[in-house]
Short mmCIF file of C-alpha atoms in Angstrom, two decimals:
data_model
loop_
_atom_site.label_atom_id
_atom_site.label_comp_id
_atom_site.label_asym_id
_atom_site.label_seq_id
_atom_site.Cartn_x
_atom_site.Cartn_y
_atom_site.Cartn_z
CA UNK A 1 -50.82 29.57 5.09
CA UNK A 2 -47.51 30.45 4.34
CA UNK A 3 -45.64 28.25 7.19
CA UNK A 4 -47.76 25.20 5.89
CA UNK A 5 -46.42 25.53 2.30
CA UNK A 6 -42.86 25.65 3.54
CA UNK A 7 -43.56 22.99 5.58
CA UNK A 8 -44.78 20.74 3.29
CA UNK A 9 -41.42 22.18 0.69
CA UNK A 10 -39.15 21.05 3.44
CA UNK A 11 -40.93 17.49 3.40
CA UNK A 12 -40.58 16.87 -0.52
CA UNK A 13 -37.07 18.39 -0.42
CA UNK A 14 -36.04 15.58 2.50
CA UNK A 15 -38.37 12.65 0.20
CA UNK A 16 -36.35 13.98 -2.74
CA UNK A 17 -32.80 13.63 -0.79
CA UNK A 18 -34.07 10.25 0.08
CA UNK A 19 -34.71 9.17 -3.14
CA UNK A 20 -31.59 10.23 -4.31
CA UNK A 21 -29.87 8.38 -1.68
CA UNK A 22 -31.80 5.50 -2.51
CA UNK A 23 -31.23 5.93 -6.13
CA UNK A 24 -27.37 6.12 -5.71
CA UNK A 25 -27.63 2.76 -3.55
CA UNK A 26 -29.60 1.27 -6.13
CA UNK A 27 -27.05 2.06 -9.10
CA UNK A 28 -24.51 0.55 -6.49
CA UNK A 29 -26.58 -2.63 -5.63
CA UNK A 30 -26.84 -3.01 -9.91
CA UNK A 31 -23.28 -2.95 -10.57
CA UNK A 32 -22.21 -4.52 -7.36
CA UNK A 33 -20.49 -7.57 -9.43
CA UNK A 34 -18.79 -5.60 -11.88
CA UNK A 35 -17.23 -3.13 -8.98
CA UNK A 36 -16.11 -6.12 -6.83
CA UNK A 37 -14.82 -7.45 -10.11
CA UNK A 38 -12.53 -4.54 -10.40
CA UNK A 39 -11.58 -4.06 -6.93
CA UNK A 40 -10.47 -7.91 -6.77
CA UNK A 41 -8.24 -7.69 -9.79
CA UNK A 42 -6.86 -4.49 -8.54
CA UNK A 43 -5.85 -6.07 -5.27
CA UNK A 44 -4.48 -9.47 -7.22
CA UNK A 45 -2.54 -7.04 -9.61
CA UNK A 46 -1.21 -4.79 -7.04
CA UNK A 47 -0.03 -8.07 -5.03
CA UNK A 48 1.05 -9.65 -8.37
CA UNK A 49 3.07 -6.66 -9.34
CA UNK A 50 4.91 -6.51 -5.81
CA UNK A 51 5.88 -10.46 -5.85
CA UNK A 52 7.41 -10.36 -8.98
CA UNK A 53 9.03 -7.34 -8.12
CA UNK A 54 10.77 -8.98 -5.44
CA UNK A 55 11.47 -12.36 -7.33
CA UNK A 56 13.70 -10.35 -9.96
CA UNK A 57 16.86 -8.96 -9.63
CA UNK A 58 17.40 -5.48 -8.16
CA UNK A 59 18.78 -4.20 -11.67
CA UNK A 60 16.02 -5.86 -13.54
CA UNK A 61 13.24 -5.33 -11.30
CA UNK A 62 10.49 -2.43 -11.96
CA UNK A 63 9.76 -1.90 -8.50
CA UNK A 64 13.27 -2.70 -6.85
CA UNK A 65 14.28 -2.64 -2.81
CA UNK A 66 16.15 0.47 -2.05
CA UNK A 67 18.18 1.21 1.11
CA UNK A 68 19.62 4.34 2.31
CA UNK A 69 22.66 5.05 4.53
CA UNK A 70 23.31 8.50 6.28
CA UNK A 71 25.31 10.17 8.43
CA UNK A 72 25.12 12.71 10.47
CA UNK A 73 27.87 15.90 11.46
CA UNK A 74 27.88 18.63 13.65
CA UNK A 75 28.15 21.96 12.28
CA UNK A 76 28.60 25.15 14.65
CA UNK A 77 27.52 28.44 13.38
CA UNK A 78 28.61 30.81 15.89
CA UNK A 79 29.22 34.21 15.59
CA UNK A 80 33.14 34.03 15.26
CA UNK A 81 33.31 30.94 12.62
CA UNK A 82 30.76 33.16 10.59
CA UNK A 83 32.54 35.70 10.30
CA UNK A 84 35.54 33.22 9.25
CA UNK A 85 33.73 31.46 6.88
CA UNK A 86 32.67 34.88 4.77
CA UNK A 87 36.04 35.97 4.82
CA UNK A 88 37.18 32.18 3.83
CA UNK A 89 34.36 32.01 0.90
CA UNK A 90 35.35 35.55 -0.49
CA UNK A 91 38.91 34.78 -0.40
CA UNK A 92 38.56 31.41 -2.15
CA UNK A 93 36.54 32.93 -4.70
CA UNK A 94 33.29 31.35 -4.20
CA UNK A 95 31.60 34.55 -3.46
CA UNK A 96 29.90 34.77 -6.48
CA UNK A 97 28.23 31.22 -6.69
CA UNK A 98 27.36 31.09 -3.27
CA UNK A 99 25.52 34.27 -3.75
CA UNK A 100 23.69 32.57 -6.75
CA UNK A 101 22.87 29.72 -4.16
CA UNK A 102 21.16 32.17 -1.96
CA UNK A 103 24.37 32.43 0.25
CA UNK A 104 25.32 35.68 1.82
CA UNK A 105 28.91 36.34 2.38
CA UNK A 106 27.90 38.99 4.57
CA UNK A 107 26.05 36.89 7.15
CA UNK A 108 26.18 33.41 6.28
CA UNK A 109 26.47 30.27 8.36
CA UNK A 110 28.52 26.88 7.96
CA UNK A 111 25.06 25.13 7.73
CA UNK A 112 24.07 27.20 4.53
CA UNK A 113 27.69 26.56 3.05
CA UNK A 114 27.79 22.78 3.80
CA UNK A 115 24.27 22.40 2.15
CA UNK A 116 25.38 24.52 -0.93
CA UNK A 117 28.67 22.23 -1.12
CA UNK A 118 26.37 19.22 -1.58
CA UNK A 119 24.57 20.60 -4.23
CA UNK A 120 27.45 22.01 -6.36
CA UNK A 121 29.09 20.76 -9.57
CA UNK A 122 32.49 19.92 -7.98
CA UNK A 123 30.96 17.72 -5.08
CA UNK A 124 28.85 15.81 -7.58
CA UNK A 125 31.78 15.45 -10.21
CA UNK A 126 33.69 13.81 -7.46
CA UNK A 127 31.04 11.33 -6.84
CA UNK A 128 30.94 10.75 -10.54
CA UNK A 129 34.14 10.38 -10.94
CA UNK A 130 34.84 8.51 -7.91
CA UNK A 131 32.56 5.53 -8.68
CA UNK A 132 32.47 5.24 -12.51
CA UNK A 133 29.04 6.83 -12.43
CA UNK A 134 29.16 7.48 -15.92
CA UNK A 135 30.07 3.62 -16.96
CA UNK A 136 26.62 3.08 -15.53
CA UNK A 137 23.94 1.34 -18.62
CA UNK A 138 21.39 4.40 -18.29
CA UNK A 139 23.98 6.77 -19.63
CA UNK A 140 25.43 4.65 -22.13
CA UNK A 141 23.17 6.47 -24.99
CA UNK A 142 22.95 9.89 -23.29
CA UNK A 143 23.82 12.98 -25.39
CA UNK A 144 24.64 14.61 -22.26
CA UNK A 145 26.19 12.27 -19.95
CA UNK A 146 27.92 15.01 -17.65
CA UNK A 147 24.62 16.62 -16.68
CA UNK A 148 22.78 13.25 -16.66
CA UNK A 149 25.42 11.99 -14.49
CA UNK A 150 25.05 14.85 -12.02
CA UNK A 151 21.04 14.36 -12.17
CA UNK A 152 21.26 10.99 -11.69
CA UNK A 153 23.38 11.61 -8.04
CA UNK A 154 21.03 14.37 -7.19
CA UNK A 155 18.21 12.14 -7.12
CA UNK A 156 19.76 9.96 -5.16
CA UNK A 157 21.47 12.19 -2.74
CA UNK A 158 19.66 14.32 0.06
CA UNK A 159 20.94 16.68 2.43
CA UNK A 160 19.23 18.64 5.68
CA UNK A 161 20.10 20.89 8.55
CA UNK A 162 18.32 20.65 12.02
CA UNK A 163 18.27 24.41 12.86
CA UNK A 164 17.58 23.38 16.59
CA UNK A 165 20.63 21.10 17.32
CA UNK A 166 22.72 22.43 13.90
CA UNK A 167 22.72 18.73 12.75
CA UNK A 168 23.75 18.35 9.53
CA UNK A 169 22.62 15.15 7.76
CA UNK A 170 23.08 13.22 4.62
CA UNK A 171 22.01 10.73 2.87
CA UNK A 172 22.39 8.41 -0.10
CA UNK A 173 19.52 6.20 -1.45
CA UNK A 174 20.30 2.89 -3.94
CA UNK A 175 19.23 -0.68 -4.50
CA UNK A 176 23.10 -1.95 -3.32
CA UNK A 177 23.41 -0.56 0.60
CA UNK A 178 26.85 -1.09 0.07
CA UNK A 179 27.45 1.07 -2.83
CA UNK A 180 25.00 3.75 -0.58
CA UNK A 181 27.24 3.57 2.18
CA UNK A 182 30.39 3.94 0.27
CA UNK A 183 29.17 7.32 -1.66
CA UNK A 184 27.81 9.09 1.76
CA UNK A 185 31.42 8.00 3.50
CA UNK A 186 32.97 9.70 0.51
CA UNK A 187 30.81 12.54 0.81
CA UNK A 188 31.84 12.84 4.51
CA UNK A 189 35.37 12.95 3.87
CA UNK A 190 35.02 15.10 0.70
CA UNK A 191 32.98 17.83 2.76
CA UNK A 192 35.78 17.82 5.45
CA UNK A 193 38.32 18.01 3.22
CA UNK A 194 36.34 21.53 1.57
CA UNK A 195 36.05 22.93 4.98
CA UNK A 196 39.81 22.23 5.38
CA UNK A 197 40.67 23.83 2.42
CA UNK A 198 38.23 27.14 3.26
CA UNK A 199 40.50 26.97 6.11
CA UNK A 200 36.55 28.17 8.08
CA UNK A 201 37.73 26.62 11.29
CA UNK A 202 41.18 28.12 12.03
CA UNK A 203 41.59 26.65 15.70
CA UNK A 204 42.24 23.32 13.60
CA UNK A 205 44.50 24.71 10.92
CA UNK A 206 46.13 26.52 13.80
CA UNK A 207 46.65 23.00 15.26
CA UNK A 208 47.99 21.64 12.23
CA UNK A 209 50.37 23.77 11.29
CA UNK A 210 51.92 23.68 15.03
CA UNK A 211 52.25 20.18 15.05
CA UNK A 212 54.38 20.42 11.48
CA UNK A 213 56.63 23.00 13.61
CA UNK A 214 57.09 21.29 16.68
CA UNK A 215 57.68 17.85 14.45
CA UNK A 216 60.17 20.03 12.31
CA UNK A 217 61.81 21.23 15.57
CA UNK A 218 62.35 17.93 17.22
CA UNK A 219 64.01 16.99 14.08
CA UNK A 220 66.15 19.86 13.64
CA UNK A 221 67.28 19.17 17.52
CA UNK A 222 67.86 15.85 16.67
CA UNK A 223 69.95 16.96 13.85
CA UNK A 224 72.23 19.40 16.10
CA UNK A 225 72.58 16.77 18.60
CA UNK A 226 73.71 14.29 16.64
CA UNK A 227 76.21 16.90 14.83
CA UNK A 228 77.70 18.19 18.55
CA UNK A 229 77.89 13.51 19.60
CA UNK A 230 79.68 13.57 16.19
CA UNK A 231 82.48 16.21 16.79
CA UNK A 232 82.76 14.97 20.58
CA UNK A 233 83.48 11.43 19.09
CA UNK A 234 86.27 12.44 16.70
CA UNK A 235 87.85 14.61 19.43
CA UNK A 236 88.25 11.98 21.49
CA UNK A 237 89.62 9.38 19.11
CA UNK A 238 92.17 12.25 18.15
CA UNK A 239 91.25 12.70 14.93
CA UNK A 240 91.16 16.35 14.57
CA UNK A 241 93.21 17.38 17.27
CA UNK A 242 95.25 19.47 14.91
CA UNK A 243 92.76 21.92 14.29
CA UNK A 244 91.00 22.59 17.57
CA UNK A 245 90.10 26.39 17.37
CA UNK A 246 87.94 25.46 14.57
CA UNK A 247 86.43 22.54 16.19
CA UNK A 248 85.95 24.69 19.40
CA UNK A 249 84.11 27.33 17.10
CA UNK A 250 82.13 25.11 15.50
CA UNK A 251 80.90 22.93 18.84
CA UNK A 252 79.98 26.60 20.15
CA UNK A 253 77.92 27.48 17.32
CA UNK A 254 76.11 24.27 17.50
CA UNK A 255 75.35 24.61 21.08
CA UNK A 256 74.01 27.99 20.36
CA UNK A 257 71.91 27.08 17.31
CA UNK A 258 71.08 23.71 19.67
CA UNK A 259 69.95 26.34 22.21
CA UNK A 260 67.98 28.59 20.27
CA UNK A 261 66.02 25.59 18.63
CA UNK A 262 65.04 24.40 22.11
CA UNK A 263 63.84 28.01 23.12
CA UNK A 264 61.78 27.51 19.88
CA UNK A 265 60.50 23.76 20.41
CA UNK A 266 59.48 24.76 24.13
CA UNK A 267 57.67 27.85 23.14
CA UNK A 268 55.49 25.61 20.05
CA UNK A 269 54.77 23.26 22.61
CA UNK A 270 53.38 25.57 24.72
CA UNK A 271 51.34 27.25 22.10
CA UNK A 272 50.22 23.83 21.57
CA UNK A 273 49.18 22.94 24.69
CA UNK A 274 47.34 26.14 25.41
CA UNK A 275 45.56 25.43 21.87
CA UNK A 276 44.57 21.73 23.14
CA UNK A 277 42.73 23.51 26.24
CA UNK A 278 41.38 26.25 24.13
CA UNK A 279 39.65 23.95 21.66
CA UNK A 280 38.57 21.51 24.17
CA UNK A 281 36.44 24.23 25.81
CA UNK A 282 35.35 25.53 22.04
CA UNK A 283 33.08 23.34 19.97
CA UNK A 284 34.67 22.81 16.42
CA UNK A 285 32.96 23.96 13.11
CA UNK A 286 32.65 20.71 11.35
CA UNK A 287 32.41 17.50 13.57
CA UNK A 288 31.43 14.19 12.55
CA UNK A 289 28.98 12.80 14.97
CA UNK A 290 28.14 9.49 12.95
CA UNK A 291 29.31 7.66 9.83
CA UNK A 292 27.25 5.72 7.67
CA UNK A 293 26.42 2.02 8.21
CA UNK A 294 25.23 -0.04 5.77
CA UNK A 295 21.74 -0.84 6.05
CA UNK A 296 20.00 -4.14 6.64
CA UNK A 297 16.48 -2.66 6.12
CA UNK A 298 14.81 -1.46 3.14
CA UNK A 299 13.76 2.35 2.90
CA UNK A 300 11.46 2.05 0.02
CA UNK A 301 8.88 1.20 -1.78
CA UNK A 302 6.58 0.20 0.72
CA UNK A 303 4.39 -2.40 -1.27
CA UNK A 304 1.57 -3.24 1.21
CA UNK A 305 0.78 0.79 1.10
CA UNK A 306 1.00 0.58 -2.45
CA UNK A 307 -1.57 -2.39 -2.66
CA UNK A 308 -4.21 -0.07 -0.03
CA UNK A 309 -3.47 2.92 -2.68
CA UNK A 310 -4.26 0.77 -6.10
CA UNK A 311 -7.26 -1.09 -4.18
CA UNK A 312 -8.72 1.74 -3.15
CA UNK A 313 -8.14 4.03 -6.27
CA UNK A 314 -9.55 1.02 -8.51
CA UNK A 315 -12.74 1.09 -5.84
CA UNK A 316 -12.99 4.93 -6.85
CA UNK A 317 -13.03 4.21 -10.33
CA UNK A 318 -15.13 1.42 -10.21
CA UNK A 319 -18.28 3.40 -8.60
CA UNK A 320 -17.45 5.81 -11.12
CA UNK A 321 -17.72 3.67 -14.29
CA UNK A 322 -20.98 2.46 -12.28
CA UNK A 323 -22.45 5.73 -12.29
CA UNK A 324 -21.36 6.77 -15.79
CA UNK A 325 -22.92 2.98 -17.27
CA UNK A 326 -26.25 3.75 -15.32
CA UNK A 327 -26.11 7.71 -16.84
CA UNK A 328 -25.89 6.20 -20.42
CA UNK A 329 -28.33 3.90 -19.86
CA UNK A 330 -30.49 6.36 -18.73
CA UNK A 331 -30.21 8.22 -21.88
CA UNK A 332 -30.26 5.38 -24.22
CA UNK A 333 -33.95 4.88 -22.55
CA UNK A 334 -34.98 8.48 -22.64
CA UNK A 335 -36.38 9.09 -26.21
CA UNK A 336 -36.29 12.85 -25.97
CA UNK A 337 -32.78 12.98 -25.20
CA UNK A 338 -31.74 10.76 -27.39
CA UNK A 339 -33.77 12.60 -30.27
CA UNK A 340 -31.55 15.70 -29.00
CA UNK A 341 -28.24 13.80 -29.26
CA UNK A 342 -29.16 12.10 -33.01
CA UNK A 343 -30.55 15.74 -34.15
CA UNK A 344 -33.83 13.95 -35.14
CA UNK A 345 -36.90 15.30 -34.37
CA UNK A 346 -39.80 13.33 -33.02
CA UNK A 347 -43.05 13.31 -35.27
#
């Protein structure tokens, strides 16, 4: 008997479920016109706003095409460079700021420093000043123009590092592809100059110093050689024959200085060539792999996806409204329920 009762209950539950599904479909069929109208209207609306946004100028469009410019740099995070980075940050006075940004001066990486730099106020202010961001119409009535201009740049700027390859990528998105390219190009040079100012790549700094010293030494050799030539010319013309001892002393002094300067030049040149060989075998701390290009294809928005999302959302809303209307009608047709809602009692 118990088994029979259980079977009967299970059959009844299945019937109830079947009836519930039939009721659901019945509600959808009852309000099918309303559902179709809402979905079609939403679809037309989505297509309409997409077309209108394309027809309007980018500055006035509520859904303008946005273009993305990107640059890629290789940042070397070796142990030696990390130690020089820590000392560079500490000596530059950025230790406190780097700590607030999550960068440890004890075991930091160059990639972390790059991420910090592109989010720092000096970097944002440099972009604002270079491209006259404060003159944009959006900031005309701003009560906090400096903060708002920084926030505007932050929203359009992005930076990320690939941990596996060490490639550091910065991007800027704007309705003007040329402007986006210029901002990224400026950012690349700013970051490169900042790395140089912090003295992180010691080989690069040493190479630049050697080039300057070699150039100065070569100019000094030319100057001394010209001085010797002038002395020889004056002697050959007999202009200073009366002061031969003094000329001899001067010539000897200049020749000694010339020999010393030639030896200095030789040593500097040797160091320079050795350093070039060393740099070829080592990866630089900061290397520009790819500069930004003017984008010819929009990065966003995807109007097709927008139309699909709006259409599906309208479908769900239409179904919800259908069940809501059906529930309200059932309540109105139920006297007992209505009496409870209105507070009246049935006699």
